[in-house]
Amino acid sequence: MKSLLTLVVITSGIAMASNSPSNFINGSEQVVFVDFIKANYSIKYDIQNDIASAYSKIEFNQLEMGKPIFDIKEDIDSIIINGEDTTIENFQSPGKVTTYKSISKVLPKGTHTLEIKNKINKNIRFEKGGVQSAFWMSDLKDR
């Protein structure tokens, strides 16, 4: 029998655009910070196969045309924007202070839906009949 545990965390909120960093040009295209309206995260632990995977569905508001910026440390298995498969781009911030990811499509201003599937490989340990998993957040150092 396959042992699975799904953890669903639903968050909702609207950030103030004035609190985000300034949008900027990357290469020849505008990249833009976005405001999350709603986010649903689901984690599936497959104990028999020692696999943890995540599914994220994020609704966001984009105030300007451009490529939306987001952050995820793990490798992405699939990414969908507004129901269409897409790819991601990695790039450095102005001044090379940090790195970002954006989808490879320019989007118009408005509300959009982003779906991401990825494996979880860090801070997780599978044991006989169970799993230990931890989530740590810090803004004291870059990835």
XYZ file of C-alpha atoms in Angstrom:
143
model
C 0.000 0.000 0.000
C 1.351 3.365 -0.978
C 1.738 5.719 1.957
C 1.124 9.318 1.090
C 0.646 12.371 3.181
C -0.503 15.607 1.683
C -0.029 18.844 3.502
C -1.993 21.754 2.160
C -1.200 25.249 3.218
C -3.379 28.028 1.921
C -2.257 31.575 2.189
C -3.974 34.669 1.016
C -2.977 38.273 1.079
C -2.281 41.318 -0.961
C 1.086 43.030 -0.725
C 1.471 46.719 -1.264
C 3.235 47.464 -4.539
C 5.125 50.307 -2.899
C 6.971 47.756 -0.719
C 8.456 45.793 -3.634
C 11.838 46.526 -5.215
C 11.933 48.466 -8.471
C 11.356 46.600 -11.716
C 14.350 46.554 -14.058
C 15.590 45.609 -17.524
C 17.309 42.230 -17.922
C 18.997 42.019 -21.312
C 16.416 43.714 -23.508
C 13.267 42.832 -21.559
C 11.495 44.260 -18.531
C 11.307 41.977 -15.481
C 8.693 42.830 -12.881
C 7.943 42.092 -9.261
C 4.384 40.913 -8.614
C 1.862 40.880 -5.763
C 0.540 37.477 -4.668
C -3.234 37.457 -4.313
C -3.620 33.799 -3.345
C -1.208 30.867 -2.995
C -1.944 27.182 -2.425
C 0.934 24.814 -1.647
C 0.589 21.034 -1.508
C 3.380 18.659 -0.458
C 3.176 14.945 -1.179
C 5.388 12.474 0.678
C 5.742 9.135 -1.144
C 7.252 7.055 1.651
C 7.582 3.847 -0.406
C 9.711 5.553 -3.058
C 11.438 8.151 -0.829
C 10.163 11.063 -2.900
C 8.775 14.382 -1.716
C 7.158 16.638 -4.277
C 5.477 20.015 -4.136
C 2.738 21.621 -6.190
C 2.254 25.380 -5.948
C -0.597 27.344 -7.484
C -0.171 31.099 -7.190
C -2.522 33.812 -8.356
C -0.747 37.148 -8.676
C -1.310 40.684 -9.857
C 1.215 42.240 -12.216
C 1.125 46.030 -12.454
C 3.299 46.379 -15.591
C 3.977 44.404 -18.761
C 7.072 42.196 -18.450
C 8.428 38.883 -17.242
C 7.328 38.161 -13.649
C 10.106 37.527 -11.119
C 9.788 34.776 -8.527
C 12.055 32.834 -6.213
C 12.420 29.098 -5.685
C 15.588 27.279 -4.678
C 14.648 23.791 -5.848
C 14.875 22.632 -9.456
C 11.540 22.961 -11.225
C 9.982 19.897 -12.886
C 7.225 21.823 -14.665
C 5.911 25.342 -14.801
C 2.619 26.587 -16.235
C 1.440 30.169 -16.638
C -2.235 30.849 -17.355
C -2.738 27.201 -18.388
C 0.209 27.074 -20.840
C 3.518 25.240 -20.358
C 6.503 27.541 -20.205
C 10.138 27.569 -19.098
C 12.157 29.600 -16.621
C 15.173 31.846 -16.897
C 17.795 32.420 -14.195
C 19.550 35.765 -13.993
C 21.377 38.075 -11.598
C 19.963 41.206 -10.065
C 21.398 44.610 -10.878
C 24.680 44.880 -8.979
C 24.850 41.053 -8.863
C 23.562 41.010 -5.260
C 21.317 37.958 -5.734
C 19.798 35.732 -8.395
C 16.210 35.569 -9.615
C 14.032 33.382 -11.789
C 11.395 34.558 -14.216
C 9.134 32.794 -16.640
C 10.326 33.078 -20.227
C 7.149 34.825 -21.438
C 6.362 38.516 -21.354
C 2.947 38.960 -19.723
C 0.576 41.910 -19.926
C -0.383 43.714 -16.748
C -3.225 42.004 -14.925
C -4.000 38.904 -12.890
C -2.222 35.648 -13.770
C -2.000 32.076 -12.437
C 1.351 30.328 -11.998
C 1.614 26.567 -11.326
C 4.907 24.941 -10.310
C 5.806 21.283 -9.681
C 9.113 20.399 -8.069
C 10.846 17.764 -5.963
C 11.946 18.559 -2.403
C 15.483 17.326 -1.730
C 16.712 19.425 1.190
C 15.937 19.086 4.916
C 14.136 15.800 4.396
C 14.912 12.289 5.620
C 12.948 9.148 4.854
C 13.005 6.409 7.469
C 11.319 3.040 7.727
C 7.617 3.845 7.585
C 7.989 7.609 7.926
C 9.605 10.864 6.966
C 11.195 13.812 8.736
C 10.813 17.134 6.977
C 11.764 20.662 7.985
C 11.302 24.091 6.477
C 13.701 26.886 7.371
C 13.529 30.485 6.239
C 16.145 33.151 6.589
C 16.921 36.440 4.934
C 20.372 36.659 6.489
C 22.192 35.107 3.527
C 21.643 34.529 -0.154
C 20.982 31.002 -1.309
